[in-house]
Coordinates of C-alpha atoms in Angstrom, one line a residue:
M1 CA -53.1 -46.8 -6.9
L2 CA -50.8 -48.4 -5.1
W3 CA -48.8 -48.7 -8.4
L4 CA -48.6 -45.1 -8.6
L5 CA -47.5 -44.4 -5.0
L6 CA -44.8 -47.0 -6.0
L7 CA -44.2 -44.4 -9.1
L8 CA -43.5 -41.4 -7.2
P9 CA -40.4 -42.2 -5.5
L10 CA -39.3 -43.8 -8.9
Q11 CA -39.9 -40.3 -10.1
A12 CA -38.0 -38.8 -8.1
L13 CA -35.1 -40.9 -8.0
G14 CA -35.1 -40.4 -12.0
A15 CA -34.9 -36.6 -11.7
A16 CA -32.0 -36.8 -9.1
E17 CA -30.3 -38.9 -11.1
K18 CA -30.3 -36.7 -14.4
T19 CA -28.7 -34.1 -12.1
L20 CA -26.2 -36.1 -10.7
G21 CA -22.7 -33.8 -11.2
V22 CA -24.4 -30.6 -11.6
P23 CA -23.7 -27.9 -9.5
P24 CA -26.4 -25.7 -7.8
D25 CA -25.9 -22.4 -9.8
S26 CA -26.7 -25.4 -12.7
I27 CA -29.7 -27.2 -11.6
S28 CA -32.3 -24.9 -12.9
K29 CA -31.1 -25.6 -16.7
Y30 CA -31.9 -29.5 -15.8
V31 CA -35.4 -29.1 -16.8
P32 CA -37.1 -31.4 -19.1
S33 CA -39.2 -29.3 -21.7
K34 CA -43.2 -30.3 -21.8
S35 CA -42.7 -32.2 -25.0
N36 CA -40.1 -34.2 -22.9
T37 CA -37.0 -33.1 -24.3
W38 CA -34.0 -31.0 -23.3
T39 CA -31.9 -28.1 -24.8
C40 CA -27.8 -28.8 -24.9
L41 CA -26.4 -25.8 -22.7
D42 CA -24.7 -24.1 -25.9
G43 CA -27.9 -24.3 -27.6
S44 CA -26.6 -26.3 -30.4
K45 CA -28.9 -29.5 -30.5
E46 CA -32.3 -30.8 -28.7
I47 CA -32.3 -34.4 -27.8
P48 CA -35.1 -36.1 -25.4
W49 CA -34.7 -35.8 -21.7
D50 CA -34.3 -39.3 -21.6
Y51 CA -30.4 -38.7 -23.0
V52 CA -29.6 -36.9 -20.2
N53 CA -27.0 -38.6 -17.6
D54 CA -27.7 -42.3 -20.1
D55 CA -24.2 -42.8 -20.3
A56 CA -24.2 -41.7 -23.5
C57 CA -22.0 -38.1 -25.3
D58 CA -24.8 -36.2 -27.2
C59 CA -24.0 -32.9 -27.3
A60 CA -20.8 -31.2 -29.3
D61 CA -20.7 -29.7 -25.4
G62 CA -20.9 -32.4 -23.0
S63 CA -23.6 -30.7 -21.2
D64 CA -26.0 -33.6 -21.3
E65 CA -23.4 -36.1 -19.8
P66 CA -22.9 -34.2 -16.8
G67 CA -22.7 -37.3 -13.8
T68 CA -21.6 -40.0 -15.9
G69 CA -18.4 -39.1 -17.0
A70 CA -19.0 -40.5 -20.5
C71 CA -18.4 -37.1 -22.3
P72 CA -14.2 -36.3 -22.0
N73 CA -13.0 -32.8 -20.6
Q74 CA -15.8 -31.9 -18.0
P75 CA -16.4 -31.1 -14.8
F76 CA -18.3 -33.4 -12.0
Y77 CA -19.6 -31.8 -9.3
C78 CA -19.1 -33.6 -5.7
K79 CA -22.2 -32.2 -3.2
N80 CA -20.6 -33.6 -0.2
E81 CA -23.4 -32.4 1.8
G82 CA -22.0 -32.3 5.7
H83 CA -18.4 -30.7 4.2
V84 CA -18.0 -28.4 1.0
G85 CA -18.8 -29.6 -2.5
S86 CA -15.8 -29.3 -4.8
F87 CA -15.2 -30.5 -8.9
I88 CA -13.6 -33.7 -10.6
P89 CA -12.7 -34.3 -13.4
S90 CA -15.2 -36.3 -15.7
S91 CA -12.0 -39.2 -15.9
R92 CA -12.4 -39.8 -12.9
V93 CA -15.8 -40.9 -12.7
K94 CA -16.6 -44.2 -12.3
D95 CA -13.0 -45.6 -12.0
G96 CA -13.2 -47.7 -9.0
L97 CA -11.4 -45.4 -7.1
C98 CA -12.5 -43.4 -4.1
E99 CA -11.3 -39.0 -4.6
P100 CA -10.5 -37.0 -1.8
N101 CA -12.4 -34.3 -3.1
C102 CA -15.5 -37.1 -3.3
C103 CA -16.2 -37.8 0.0
D104 CA -19.8 -38.4 -0.3
G105 CA -18.6 -41.2 -3.0
S106 CA -21.1 -39.6 -5.2
D107 CA -18.4 -40.2 -8.2
E108 CA -18.6 -44.1 -8.0
R109 CA -21.5 -46.5 -8.6
P110 CA -23.3 -47.1 -5.4
G111 CA -21.7 -48.7 -2.8
V112 CA -18.3 -48.6 -3.9
C113 CA -17.7 -45.3 -1.4
N114 CA -18.7 -44.9 2.2
N115 CA -20.1 -41.2 2.6
V116 CA -16.9 -39.5 5.4
C117 CA -18.6 -36.3 4.8
Q118 CA -19.4 -35.4 8.0
E119 CA -16.4 -36.9 9.7
V120 CA -14.1 -35.0 7.1
G121 CA -16.8 -31.7 7.7
Q122 CA -16.0 -31.7 11.4
V123 CA -12.2 -32.0 10.9
Y124 CA -12.2 -29.3 8.2
R125 CA -14.5 -27.1 10.1
K126 CA -12.1 -27.3 13.2
K127 CA -9.2 -26.3 10.8
V128 CA -11.0 -23.2 9.7
E129 CA -12.1 -21.9 12.7
E130 CA -8.6 -22.1 14.3
E131 CA -7.2 -20.6 11.1
N132 CA -9.8 -17.9 11.7
K133 CA -8.6 -17.0 15.1
I134 CA -5.1 -16.3 13.1
R135 CA -6.5 -14.7 11.0
K136 CA -8.5 -12.2 13.6
T137 CA -5.7 -11.3 15.8
G138 CA -3.0 -10.7 12.6
S139 CA -5.3 -8.4 11.1
K140 CA -5.4 -6.3 13.8
I141 CA -1.5 -6.6 13.8
R142 CA -2.2 -6.0 10.6
S143 CA -4.0 -2.7 10.8
T144 CA -1.4 -1.7 13.4
Y145 CA 1.5 -1.7 10.5
I146 CA -0.9 0.2 8.0
A147 CA -1.7 2.9 10.7
Y148 CA 1.9 3.1 10.8
A149 CA 2.8 3.2 7.2
H150 CA 0.3 6.4 7.8
K151 CA 2.3 7.6 10.1
E152 CA 5.5 7.2 8.2
K153 CA 3.6 9.4 5.5
K154 CA 3.2 12.2 7.4
R155 CA 6.7 11.9 9.2
L156 CA 8.5 12.3 5.3
E157 CA 6.6 15.0 4.3
G158 CA 8.0 17.1 7.4
V159 CA 10.9 15.6 6.3
I160 CA 10.5 16.8 2.7
E161 CA 9.1 19.8 3.6
T162 CA 11.6 20.7 6.4
S163 CA 14.7 19.9 4.2
A164 CA 13.4 22.2 1.0
A165 CA 13.9 25.1 3.6
E166 CA 16.9 24.1 5.1
I167 CA 18.3 24.1 1.9
A168 CA 17.4 26.8 0.5
I169 CA 19.0 28.3 4.0
Q170 CA 22.4 26.6 3.6
E171 CA 22.3 27.2 -0.6
K172 CA 22.7 30.9 1.3
E173 CA 25.5 30.5 3.9
V174 CA 27.5 28.2 1.0
V175 CA 27.5 31.2 -1.1
R176 CA 28.6 33.4 1.6
L177 CA 31.1 31.1 2.8
R178 CA 32.4 30.8 -0.7
D179 CA 32.8 34.8 -1.0
I180 CA 34.7 34.8 2.3
A181 CA 37.3 32.0 0.9
E182 CA 37.9 33.3 -2.0
R183 CA 38.5 37.0 -0.6
S184 CA 40.8 34.9 2.0
E185 CA 42.5 33.2 -0.3
S186 CA 43.3 36.7 -2.2
L187 CA 44.7 38.0 0.4
S188 CA 48.6 38.0 1.3
A189 CA 50.0 36.5 4.5
A190 CA 51.5 40.1 5.5
A191 CA 48.0 41.3 4.9
L192 CA 45.7 39.0 6.5
E193 CA 48.7 39.2 9.5
L194 CA 48.1 43.3 10.0
K195 CA 44.3 43.0 9.9
Q196 CA 44.8 40.3 12.6
Q197 CA 46.4 42.9 14.7
S198 CA 43.6 45.4 14.5
P199 CA 41.7 45.9 18.0
L200 CA 38.7 44.5 17.4
Y201 CA 40.4 40.9 16.0
I202 CA 42.3 41.1 19.3
S203 CA 39.6 41.9 21.7
L204 CA 37.3 39.1 20.1
I205 CA 40.0 35.9 20.8
T206 CA 40.3 38.3 24.3
H207 CA 36.5 37.5 25.0
S208 CA 36.7 33.9 23.1
N209 CA 39.5 32.9 25.5
A210 CA 37.7 34.5 29.0
L211 CA 34.5 32.5 27.6
K212 CA 36.5 29.7 27.0
S213 CA 38.1 29.2 30.4
L214 CA 34.5 30.4 32.0
Q215 CA 32.8 28.0 30.9
R216 CA 35.5 25.1 31.8
E217 CA 35.2 26.2 35.5
H218 CA 31.3 26.7 35.2
K219 CA 31.5 22.9 33.9
K220 CA 34.0 22.1 37.3
H221 CA 31.2 24.2 39.7
L222 CA 28.4 21.7 37.9
Q223 CA 30.1 18.4 38.7
R224 CA 31.2 20.0 42.3
E225 CA 27.8 20.7 43.3
K226 CA 26.6 17.6 41.5
E227 CA 29.1 16.0 43.9
L228 CA 27.7 18.1 47.1
S229 CA 24.2 17.1 46.3
N230 CA 24.6 13.2 46.0
I231 CA 26.2 14.5 49.6
L232 CA 23.3 15.7 51.2
D233 CA 21.1 13.6 49.6
A234 CA 22.8 10.6 51.5
L235 CA 21.8 12.7 54.6
R236 CA 19.1 13.5 54.1
T237 CA 18.3 9.9 54.0
G238 CA 20.5 8.1 55.9
Y239 CA 20.0 10.5 59.4
N240 CA 18.1 9.5 62.7
P241 CA 16.3 12.6 63.3
N242 CA 15.2 10.9 66.6
Y243 CA 18.8 11.8 68.2
Q244 CA 17.9 15.5 67.1
D245 CA 21.2 16.9 66.1
M246 CA 20.0 19.9 65.3
A247 CA 23.1 20.8 62.8
V248 CA 22.2 17.7 61.0
L249 CA 18.6 18.2 61.1
E250 CA 19.1 21.9 59.9
A251 CA 21.2 20.9 57.0
V252 CA 18.8 18.3 56.0
R253 CA 15.7 20.7 56.3
G254 CA 18.0 23.6 54.4
W255 CA 18.5 21.0 51.4
E256 CA 14.9 20.3 51.5
E257 CA 14.1 23.7 50.9
I258 CA 16.7 24.9 48.4
A259 CA 16.3 21.1 46.1
G260 CA 12.3 21.4 46.2
L261 CA 12.4 18.5 47.6
P262 CA 9.7 17.3 50.5
H263 CA 10.6 16.7 54.1
I264 CA 11.8 13.8 54.5
N265 CA 9.3 12.9 57.8
D266 CA 6.4 13.5 55.1
V267 CA 7.3 10.3 53.0
G268 CA 8.0 7.7 55.9
K269 CA 10.4 8.7 58.4
D270 CA 9.6 9.6 62.3
S271 CA 11.1 12.8 63.1
V272 CA 10.4 16.0 65.6
S273 CA 8.5 18.7 64.3
D274 CA 10.0 21.6 62.6
E275 CA 8.3 23.7 65.9
E276 CA 10.6 21.3 68.3
A277 CA 13.4 21.6 66.5
G278 CA 13.5 24.8 66.0
V279 CA 13.8 25.7 62.4
Q280 CA 12.6 28.7 60.8
E281 CA 10.5 27.8 57.9
D282 CA 10.5 31.2 56.7
T283 CA 14.3 31.5 56.3
A284 CA 14.1 28.6 53.9
S285 CA 11.4 29.8 51.9
E286 CA 12.8 32.8 51.2
V287 CA 15.9 32.2 49.7
A288 CA 14.0 29.7 47.9
E289 CA 11.8 32.3 46.5
T290 CA 14.4 34.2 46.0
K291 CA 15.2 35.1 41.8
E292 CA 17.8 36.6 40.3
E293 CA 16.7 39.3 38.3
V294 CA 18.5 39.3 34.5
D295 CA 18.2 41.0 31.8
D296 CA 16.2 39.3 28.8
E297 CA 20.1 40.3 26.6
M298 CA 21.6 37.9 28.9
W299 CA 21.6 33.8 28.4
S300 CA 19.3 31.6 30.5
A301 CA 21.1 27.8 31.6
E302 CA 19.7 26.3 28.5
E303 CA 21.4 28.4 26.1
L304 CA 24.6 28.3 27.5
E305 CA 24.4 24.6 27.9
K306 CA 23.0 24.4 23.9
D307 CA 25.1 27.6 22.1
L308 CA 27.3 28.8 23.9
D309 CA 29.9 25.9 21.5
D310 CA 29.2 27.2 19.1
L311 CA 29.5 30.9 19.6
L312 CA 33.1 29.6 20.8
N313 CA 33.6 27.8 17.6
S314 CA 33.1 30.8 15.4
D315 CA 35.1 31.8 12.5
Y316 CA 36.9 35.1 13.9
V317 CA 38.9 34.8 10.4
S318 CA 35.7 35.1 8.7
L319 CA 33.9 37.8 10.6
L320 CA 36.9 40.2 10.3
L321 CA 36.9 40.1 6.6
E322 CA 33.2 40.6 6.8
H323 CA 33.4 43.4 8.8
D324 CA 36.4 44.8 7.1
E325 CA 34.6 44.9 4.2
Y326 CA 31.7 46.4 5.8
V327 CA 33.5 49.5 7.1
Q328 CA 35.4 49.9 3.9
S329 CA 32.4 50.0 1.6
V330 CA 31.1 53.4 0.1
P331 CA 27.4 53.5 0.7
E332 CA 25.1 52.8 -2.3
G333 CA 24.4 56.5 -4.8
S334 CA 27.6 58.1 -3.1
V335 CA 30.6 59.3 -5.4
L336 CA 32.3 61.5 -2.7
F337 CA 35.6 59.8 -2.8
D338 CA 35.5 58.2 -6.1
I339 CA 37.8 60.7 -8.1
A340 CA 37.2 59.1 -11.5
S341 CA 33.6 60.0 -10.8
Y342 CA 34.4 63.4 -11.3
L343 CA 36.7 63.1 -14.2
P344 CA 35.8 63.7 -18.1
D345 CA 35.3 60.0 -20.0
S346 CA 38.2 61.8 -22.3
I347 CA 40.7 62.0 -19.5
A348 CA 39.8 58.8 -17.3
P349 CA 41.8 56.2 -19.0
Q350 CA 45.0 57.9 -18.6
Y351 CA 44.2 59.0 -14.8
E352 CA 43.7 55.1 -14.0
E353 CA 47.2 54.5 -16.1
F354 CA 48.6 56.8 -13.9
K355 CA 47.5 56.1 -10.5
D356 CA 48.4 52.5 -11.0
T357 CA 52.1 53.4 -12.1
L358 CA 52.1 55.9 -8.9
V359 CA 51.3 52.8 -6.4
S360 CA 53.5 50.7 -8.4
W361 CA 56.4 53.6 -7.1
L362 CA 54.9 53.6 -3.7
V363 CA 55.3 50.0 -3.3
N364 CA 59.0 49.7 -4.5
L365 CA 60.2 53.0 -2.5
G366 CA 58.6 51.3 0.5
I367 CA 56.4 53.7 1.3
I368 CA 53.3 51.3 1.2
K369 CA 52.8 47.7 1.3
G370 CA 51.7 46.0 -2.1
E371 CA 49.3 43.1 -2.0
T372 CA 50.6 40.5 -3.9
P373 CA 48.1 37.1 -4.2
S374 CA 50.5 34.7 -2.2
S375 CA 49.7 30.9 -0.5
T376 CA 48.6 32.2 2.7
D377 CA 46.6 30.2 5.8
T378 CA 42.9 30.5 4.6
S379 CA 42.8 26.7 5.7
R380 CA 39.9 28.2 8.7
S381 CA 37.5 30.0 5.9
R382 CA 38.1 27.1 3.3
Q383 CA 37.2 24.4 5.8
A384 CA 33.9 26.4 7.1
L385 CA 33.0 26.2 3.4
T386 CA 33.7 22.2 2.8
D387 CA 31.7 21.6 6.3
A388 CA 28.8 24.1 4.6
E389 CA 28.6 22.6 1.4
N390 CA 29.0 18.9 3.1
R391 CA 25.7 19.9 5.5
L392 CA 24.0 21.0 2.0
N393 CA 24.4 17.8 0.3
S394 CA 23.9 15.8 3.9
I395 CA 20.5 17.9 3.4
K396 CA 19.8 17.5 0.0
K397 CA 20.7 13.3 0.5
E398 CA 17.8 13.5 2.8
K399 CA 15.0 15.1 1.0
E400 CA 16.1 12.6 -1.5
D401 CA 15.8 9.7 0.2
A402 CA 12.5 10.7 2.2
E403 CA 11.5 11.7 -1.5
N404 CA 11.7 7.8 -2.6
D405 CA 10.5 5.8 0.5
L406 CA 7.4 8.4 0.5
K407 CA 6.8 7.3 -3.3
E408 CA 7.2 3.5 -1.7
I409 CA 4.9 3.6 1.3
F410 CA 1.8 2.8 -0.7
N411 CA 3.3 1.7 -4.0
I412 CA 1.7 -1.9 -5.3
H413 CA 4.9 -2.9 -6.2
G414 CA 6.9 -1.7 -3.4
Y415 CA 5.2 -1.9 0.5
G416 CA 2.0 -2.5 -0.7
L417 CA -1.5 -0.2 -1.6
E418 CA -2.3 0.2 1.9
G419 CA 1.4 0.3 3.0
Q420 CA 1.3 -2.9 5.2
W421 CA 4.9 -3.8 4.6
K422 CA 6.5 -0.7 5.4
K423 CA 6.6 -1.5 9.2
L424 CA 8.1 -4.6 8.4
D425 CA 11.6 -3.2 6.3
G426 CA 14.4 -4.0 7.7
T427 CA 12.8 -7.0 10.2
C428 CA 15.3 -9.4 10.3
L429 CA 14.0 -13.3 10.9
R430 CA 16.4 -16.2 11.9
T431 CA 15.9 -19.8 12.2
E432 CA 18.5 -22.6 13.4
V433 CA 18.9 -25.5 11.1
G434 CA 22.2 -28.1 11.5
D435 CA 24.7 -26.2 12.1
Y436 CA 23.5 -22.7 10.7
T437 CA 21.4 -20.1 11.2
Y438 CA 19.5 -18.9 8.2
E439 CA 18.4 -15.3 8.1
V440 CA 16.4 -12.9 5.9
C441 CA 16.4 -9.4 6.8
L442 CA 13.1 -8.6 5.1
F443 CA 13.9 -5.9 1.4
G444 CA 17.1 -6.6 2.6
E445 CA 19.7 -9.5 2.7
A446 CA 19.3 -12.9 3.2
K447 CA 22.2 -15.1 5.2
Q448 CA 23.7 -18.6 6.1
I449 CA 25.8 -18.4 9.4
P450 CA 27.9 -20.8 11.0
N451 CA 27.2 -21.5 14.4
K452 CA 30.6 -23.0 15.0
G453 CA 32.5 -20.2 13.5
G454 CA 33.7 -19.6 9.9
S455 CA 32.2 -17.6 6.6
T456 CA 28.8 -16.0 6.7
F457 CA 27.9 -16.2 3.1
S458 CA 25.3 -14.2 1.4
L459 CA 22.1 -16.3 0.0
G460 CA 21.1 -12.8 -1.9
K461 CA 19.4 -9.5 -1.1
F462 CA 15.8 -8.3 -2.2
A463 CA 14.8 -8.3 -5.7
S464 CA 11.6 -8.6 -6.4
W465 CA 7.7 -9.9 -4.8
N466 CA 6.5 -12.6 -6.7
P467 CA 7.6 -12.5 -10.5
S468 CA 5.0 -15.0 -12.1
P469 CA 2.9 -13.3 -14.7
D470 CA -0.1 -15.6 -14.0
V471 CA -0.1 -13.5 -10.9
K472 CA -1.4 -10.1 -10.2
P473 CA 0.4 -7.7 -8.3
G474 CA -1.7 -6.7 -5.1
D475 CA -2.8 -10.2 -4.2
D476 CA -2.4 -12.1 -1.5
T477 CA -0.3 -14.9 -4.1
Y478 CA 2.2 -11.9 -5.3
Y479 CA 3.0 -10.2 -1.3
G480 CA 3.4 -14.0 -0.4
K481 CA 6.2 -14.7 -1.7
Q482 CA 9.9 -12.7 -2.1
I483 CA 12.3 -12.8 -4.3
Y484 CA 16.5 -12.5 -2.8
N485 CA 18.7 -13.2 -5.6
R486 CA 22.5 -12.8 -6.9
G487 CA 24.1 -14.1 -3.3
T488 CA 27.7 -15.7 -3.0
R489 CA 28.5 -17.6 -5.6
C490 CA 28.9 -21.4 -4.9
W491 CA 32.0 -23.5 -5.3
N492 CA 32.0 -24.8 -8.8
G493 CA 28.2 -23.5 -8.8
P494 CA 25.6 -20.7 -9.8
E495 CA 25.3 -17.8 -7.6
R496 CA 23.5 -18.7 -4.1
N497 CA 19.6 -17.0 -4.1
V498 CA 16.1 -17.6 -2.3
V499 CA 12.6 -18.0 -2.2
L500 CA 10.9 -17.1 0.6
L501 CA 7.3 -18.4 0.6
L502 CA 4.8 -16.2 3.7
S503 CA 1.7 -17.0 4.8
C504 CA -0.4 -15.1 7.3
G505 CA 0.4 -15.4 10.9
T506 CA 0.1 -13.9 14.3
E507 CA 4.0 -13.5 14.3
N508 CA 7.2 -12.7 11.6
T509 CA 8.9 -15.6 11.8
L510 CA 11.1 -18.1 9.8
N511 CA 9.8 -21.5 9.8
S512 CA 11.6 -23.7 7.7
V513 CA 15.1 -23.6 5.3
V514 CA 15.3 -26.0 2.6
E515 CA 18.0 -26.6 -0.4
L516 CA 16.2 -27.4 -3.2
E517 CA 19.2 -27.7 -5.6
K518 CA 22.6 -26.7 -5.3
C519 CA 22.5 -23.4 -3.6
E520 CA 18.8 -22.7 -4.3
Y521 CA 17.0 -22.2 -1.0
Q522 CA 13.3 -22.2 -0.3
F523 CA 12.8 -20.6 3.5
T524 CA 9.0 -20.6 4.9
G525 CA 8.0 -18.1 7.2
T526 CA 4.9 -16.1 8.9
T527 CA 3.6 -12.7 9.0
P528 CA 0.8 -10.7 10.1
A529 CA 0.6 -8.5 6.9
L530 CA -0.7 -11.3 5.1
C531 CA -3.6 -11.3 7.5
R532 CA -6.9 -9.9 5.9
P533 CA -9.8 -9.3 8.2
L534 CA -12.7 -11.6 8.0
D535 CA -15.1 -10.2 5.6
S536 CA -19.3 -11.1 4.7
S537 CA -18.3 -13.0 1.3
E538 CA -17.2 -15.6 3.9
G539 CA -19.0 -17.5 6.4
K540 CA -18.9 -18.5 9.3
N541 CA -16.7 -21.4 9.6
G542 CA -14.5 -19.0 7.3
Q543 CA -15.3 -20.7 4.0
N544 CA -15.9 -18.5 1.1
A545 CA -19.6 -18.8 0.2
N546 CA -18.5 -19.6 -3.8
A547 CA -16.7 -22.1 -2.3
G548 CA -18.7 -24.7 -4.2
K549 CA -18.1 -22.7 -7.8
D550 CA -13.9 -23.0 -8.3
E551 CA -13.2 -24.0 -11.2
L552 CA -10.9 -27.2 -11.9

């Protein structure tokens, strides 16, 4: 019986040795059959169970030697209890060297390497805990970036909609002003001068000058009122009511009623009562409550402040021409004054020829004035047209920019699928290294700025995210690298360029600058935009539940 008890630990030890180097998800595959044989994992061969982990490679796929290193190019799994399991190449198994990734020493013979997984795991867990705190805070900031992107999307959609409506209106205005400019340019100088002598035009100019004069005086009165208000405010807060100077007290109380201010006594000053001072509140209240009755068509103070300048800047020549055209236009369908419409078609050409000849004679005799086209002062009409065209182009450009920005907000190659990078567009990060300050404005330009004077060099403009073909767009690795190129050319060298490496952080910072090669710079920094929230696939310490299954 004693020998049976001694045999059990040996059998358990043998089973443990057979699964040495096997990852947890594959242990169920390393079980002998009833006939004490085992089939290679690729199914190509059946071998005795004793051949597993016997330091001799029997299977073509090397699956029979997971823990000895006998088969080349095979992974060895270190359990690392107390830490995180990991893989090492089979070539490093039993080579006499203690691998950092195998803190339990299972890759070497017993006694070669100490098991330090508890110490290493404690340091690792502390590091992960700190990183998780940063991620938790950073992810909250990142969520505000995403919220900003959605607000910006709505704003841009509003800009596009408003711009489209303004473009339609402005296009009609351009057509109208172009017609006025062309008609104005077709008039002779004498004809335009004659039109400007009309009572209507003279009255418009007179009214305009009167309004400008009233506006000037109005502004003077506003300035004077402001100065008087300041004087009365100073008197109100600085006088001593205990002297009971009735004239001063009455002036202060009157100003308080007009300005709608509380009695100065009610805000911290001791004073005599109104009854003692002899001030009648009803009189001041009646003055404050008196309101000027105005017609609906009269302008309010706000309209005078905002719209009067536009009215005074009206193009009166254009208005005159539009009025002239309106007055002279014949009602649609009317042929009362159209003599040619009463004539037979057979003699209409002779009538038109006779009319042109008669008009020519009258002009030559000085009886009427001819309207010969000549260069005339049409600068105001032409300027109005130019301003309208510039305004139209500006609105179109604003709409185009908004459309382009809208396309990039949730573009995987632009500001990210969640728009988390839009908030950082134009954000500039700086750090000092030696005699220089290095700056990178995200999605803009990187610069080298001397601290003691001298020329600032461009280190490149934003070109792309991580361009590596092995990186999937949208991954953290993709957004963790930005390329800035085509900077100022170095003396006898290439153009300057920058690779910006970013990682999760609670602030947008630029941490280090290294010139790896001539004019080739590597910046490192942090940003909350890369802090994804912790999810259920991560353990309490933030490590991935599948961390032990990572490939070499």
